[in-house]
């Protein structure tokens, strides 16, 4: 459905490259008697979280890492979760600790994230690691923003001197993304739900990062001709009329919907990409998503 001039950035292929590099590192460590280990903690029964954790565990096993998943009930308290994290902090065979978000409402997420040993915080969410990134002394960088930087660099999309607009200011994506782009010598503007004149600001971006979690919110009016558009959003369409609305000529997408009952879409309206004349675009799925897991494993190693 995209015009030929739009270069679709293949996150699956880039993630494969990174995994091959990680595999070589792991083999070298195993020869030295070192086996990297990742512990994932899943609280409750969120279906999407279960899929993410299973995928991360599978990737660890494929690359030769030790992995384990700790499943806790939806009624788990903050103190009970912190107790498990403290145990994992002390274990020498666990190098990385992943607390799958979101957590049930009764759990204080900020306290939990701060309980993870900063030297095992492979998600890069601990205040100490965000602070070190701000000071250009990165230890662990949040996986999704780190993946976006790999896509840009490995796709030969210049960053230095460019105007980058990041829409979203979360600690998971927006804040670390803006810091990484700044350190790469881009001029960065952060936008959010309270930003006035969003379309005018976004449409001035050479690199546009959409990470606000709103289905197909970014339209042609937000996109500069020739821009690189990075869609971080993951949203689900579960109505046939919506699939036809956003993907009117995409038979494969419609077939997927008929088979699964839903399809994924990002924060960018795919119809606006060709209309605006964007040069590069990360599709959903198959764009940023695969990089998130690859960078998690890279941080663990």
XYZ file of C-alpha atoms in Angstrom:
301
model
C 0.000 0.000 0.000
C 3.055 2.273 0.235
C 4.481 4.150 -2.722
C 7.794 2.845 -4.008
C 9.668 5.883 -2.701
C 8.927 4.936 0.921
C 11.724 2.773 2.332
C 10.255 0.305 4.824
C 12.843 -0.292 7.553
C 13.058 -4.020 8.299
C 13.350 -4.411 12.057
C 13.259 -8.202 11.783
C 16.390 -8.270 9.602
C 18.237 -5.779 11.809
C 17.316 -7.702 14.958
C 18.639 -10.862 13.302
C 21.995 -9.146 12.685
C 22.221 -8.087 16.323
C 21.275 -11.563 17.576
C 24.023 -13.093 15.427
C 26.518 -10.686 17.006
C 25.207 -11.549 20.483
C 25.447 -15.267 19.729
C 29.165 -14.888 18.998
C 29.662 -13.014 22.283
C 27.776 -15.688 24.226
C 29.867 -18.484 22.687
C 33.053 -16.680 23.761
C 31.698 -16.277 27.299
C 30.663 -19.937 27.490
C 34.203 -20.967 26.567
C 35.324 -18.993 29.628
C 32.765 -20.762 31.818
C 30.390 -17.804 31.946
C 26.700 -18.206 31.081
C 24.713 -14.953 31.079
C 21.412 -15.212 32.935
C 18.140 -13.302 32.671
C 15.267 -13.497 35.171
C 11.852 -12.259 34.067
C 9.117 -11.475 36.572
C 5.508 -11.567 35.425
C 2.758 -10.453 37.813
C -0.847 -11.290 36.947
C -2.279 -12.727 33.760
C -2.060 -9.917 31.188
C -2.163 -11.806 27.838
C 0.150 -9.382 26.019
C 2.688 -9.511 28.858
C 2.664 -13.307 28.739
C 3.452 -13.210 25.014
C 6.296 -10.711 25.515
C 7.896 -12.682 28.353
C 7.603 -15.977 26.467
C 9.276 -14.404 23.441
C 12.119 -13.015 25.540
C 12.654 -16.366 27.259
C 12.647 -18.203 23.919
C 15.238 -15.816 22.483
C 17.489 -16.336 25.502
C 17.350 -20.086 25.043
C 18.063 -19.811 21.306
C 21.176 -17.711 21.964
C 22.491 -19.913 24.784
C 21.643 -17.782 27.816
C 20.199 -19.031 31.081
C 16.654 -17.736 31.500
C 13.947 -18.183 34.084
C 10.460 -16.771 34.507
C 8.897 -16.037 37.883
C 5.095 -16.019 37.732
C 3.299 -14.191 40.539
C -0.435 -13.914 41.160
C -2.411 -10.786 40.353
C -2.951 -10.186 44.084
C 0.809 -9.880 44.754
C 1.778 -6.910 46.959
C 4.582 -4.419 46.444
C 6.537 -5.885 49.368
C 6.192 -9.443 48.089
C 7.494 -8.412 44.669
C 10.392 -6.494 46.191
C 11.263 -9.573 48.281
C 11.698 -11.630 45.101
C 13.741 -8.873 43.443
C 16.087 -8.741 46.447
C 16.674 -12.500 46.132
C 17.485 -12.159 42.438
C 19.785 -9.205 43.146
C 21.917 -11.530 45.280
C 22.202 -14.398 42.805
C 25.474 -14.589 40.865
C 23.918 -16.582 37.997
C 21.414 -13.807 37.260
C 22.922 -10.882 35.344
C 19.703 -9.193 34.279
C 16.329 -8.700 35.962
C 13.250 -7.826 33.934
C 10.024 -6.764 35.655
C 7.337 -6.962 32.976
C 5.172 -3.863 32.833
C 2.422 -2.920 33.412
C 2.024 -4.118 36.977
C -1.334 -4.549 38.771
C -2.732 -1.308 40.184
C -2.029 -2.172 43.841
C 1.732 -2.338 43.176
C 3.874 0.809 43.321
C 5.807 0.547 40.057
C 8.312 3.284 40.925
C 9.359 1.572 44.164
C 9.627 -1.772 42.380
C 11.824 -0.429 39.571
C 14.107 1.245 42.115
C 14.462 -2.079 43.985
C 16.247 -3.699 41.036
C 20.042 -3.581 41.387
C 21.110 -0.872 38.883
C 23.861 -3.204 37.660
C 21.179 -5.787 36.736
C 18.624 -3.306 35.386
C 18.721 -4.533 31.774
C 15.492 -2.644 30.977
C 17.281 0.627 31.757
C 14.411 1.996 33.862
C 16.244 2.566 37.174
C 16.670 6.286 38.033
C 20.423 5.764 38.358
C 20.695 4.386 34.829
C 18.488 7.111 33.362
C 20.673 9.660 35.192
C 23.863 8.112 33.821
C 22.384 8.238 30.323
C 21.544 11.924 30.807
C 25.196 12.556 31.710
C 26.348 10.649 28.605
C 27.741 7.852 30.789
C 25.346 5.064 29.753
C 25.405 1.708 31.515
C 22.051 0.281 30.439
C 19.844 2.051 27.925
C 16.105 1.350 27.714
C 15.671 -1.340 25.082
C 13.167 0.265 22.712
C 15.030 3.586 22.310
C 18.308 1.679 21.956
C 16.649 -0.396 19.227
C 15.471 2.731 17.418
C 19.048 4.038 17.362
C 20.227 0.736 15.861
C 17.568 0.998 13.138
C 18.656 4.532 12.259
C 22.372 3.762 12.273
C 22.183 0.439 10.432
C 19.854 1.965 7.842
C 22.369 4.782 7.234
C 19.928 7.490 8.276
C 21.940 10.500 9.379
C 21.211 11.894 12.840
C 23.813 14.630 13.439
C 22.468 18.083 12.684
C 18.932 16.820 12.029
C 15.781 17.988 13.777
C 14.255 15.079 15.691
C 10.786 15.277 17.239
C 9.852 12.736 19.909
C 6.123 12.511 20.648
C 5.804 10.964 24.108
C 7.741 11.561 27.335
C 7.671 8.249 29.217
C 10.700 6.858 31.013
C 10.325 3.749 28.843
C 10.679 5.497 25.473
C 10.326 9.269 25.285
C 12.892 10.468 27.818
C 15.737 8.041 26.957
C 14.967 8.443 23.234
C 15.403 12.204 23.439
C 18.685 11.802 25.337
C 20.107 9.306 22.835
C 19.245 11.550 19.892
C 20.746 14.563 21.673
C 23.970 12.655 22.320
C 24.026 11.742 18.620
C 24.016 15.493 17.830
C 20.401 15.880 16.733
C 18.391 18.928 17.747
C 15.538 17.394 19.738
C 12.017 18.586 20.495
C 9.850 16.581 22.920
C 6.090 16.786 22.428
C 3.238 15.372 24.515
C -0.492 15.614 25.175
C -0.229 19.234 26.344
C 1.834 20.442 23.359
C 0.249 23.295 21.389
C 0.644 23.273 17.605
C 1.707 19.646 17.502
C 1.193 19.211 13.757
C 3.347 22.251 12.970
C 6.173 21.047 15.216
C 6.018 17.417 14.086
C 5.961 18.342 10.404
C 9.286 20.151 10.815
C 11.028 16.945 11.894
C 13.659 15.188 9.796
C 13.263 12.265 12.200
C 9.843 11.735 13.782
C 9.482 9.292 16.685
C 5.857 8.416 17.510
C 5.532 6.933 20.999
C 2.327 8.211 22.581
C 0.218 5.043 22.494
C -2.682 6.450 20.439
C -3.949 4.397 17.523
C -2.995 5.897 14.133
C -2.885 9.405 15.627
C -0.022 10.650 13.459
C -1.403 11.640 10.045
C 0.025 13.196 6.876
C -0.225 16.684 8.411
C 2.315 15.659 11.071
C 4.912 14.360 8.599
C 7.541 16.301 6.664
C 8.300 15.240 3.103
C 11.450 13.111 3.113
C 11.278 12.412 6.856
C 12.244 9.201 8.612
C 9.176 8.140 10.619
C 9.753 5.691 13.475
C 6.532 4.184 14.815
C 7.001 2.838 18.346
C 3.292 2.353 19.047
C 1.627 -1.040 19.325
C -2.160 -0.915 19.201
C -4.743 -3.531 18.260
C -7.586 -3.293 15.736
C -10.396 -5.736 16.507
C -13.077 -4.433 14.119
C -13.125 -5.324 10.430
C -14.244 -1.836 9.413
C -11.196 -0.333 11.139
C -8.850 -2.687 9.300
C -10.466 -1.680 5.998
C -10.238 1.985 7.008
C -6.516 2.019 7.762
C -5.385 -0.706 5.329
C -7.813 -0.377 2.372
C -5.552 -2.128 -0.143
C -3.719 -4.543 2.141
C -5.226 -7.972 1.486
C -2.654 -9.732 3.666
C -3.631 -7.583 6.636
C -7.302 -8.353 6.058
C -6.522 -12.073 5.759
C -4.631 -11.887 9.069
C -7.639 -10.252 10.688
C -9.991 -12.938 9.395
C -7.674 -15.592 10.810
C -6.762 -14.011 14.165
C -9.653 -11.651 14.894
C -7.337 -8.657 15.258
C -4.287 -6.991 13.720
C -1.655 -4.608 15.030
C -1.252 -0.970 14.079
C 1.062 1.695 15.396
C 0.676 5.326 16.427
C 1.083 6.381 12.767
C -1.781 6.225 10.287
C -0.190 4.182 7.456
C -2.260 6.071 4.882
C -0.392 9.273 5.751
C 3.073 7.897 5.039
C 2.806 7.925 1.228
C 0.524 10.947 1.211
C 3.113 13.033 3.060
C 6.035 11.659 1.068
C 8.010 10.189 3.963
C 11.352 8.680 2.945
C 11.618 5.959 5.619
C 9.066 4.195 7.821
C 9.070 1.410 10.403
C 5.965 -0.749 9.858
C 3.919 -2.286 12.683
C 4.504 -5.146 13.179
C 8.035 -5.854 11.955
C 9.647 -2.494 12.690
C 10.779 -1.435 16.163
C 9.277 -4.386 18.070
C 11.884 -7.051 17.188
C 14.670 -4.686 18.243
C 13.317 -4.335 21.788
C 13.951 -8.001 22.592
C 17.315 -8.025 20.802
C 18.542 -5.055 22.860
C 17.290 -6.648 26.094
C 19.441 -9.698 25.412
C 22.357 -7.474 24.394
C 22.106 -5.618 27.723
C 22.040 -8.917 29.604
C 25.159 -10.192 27.834
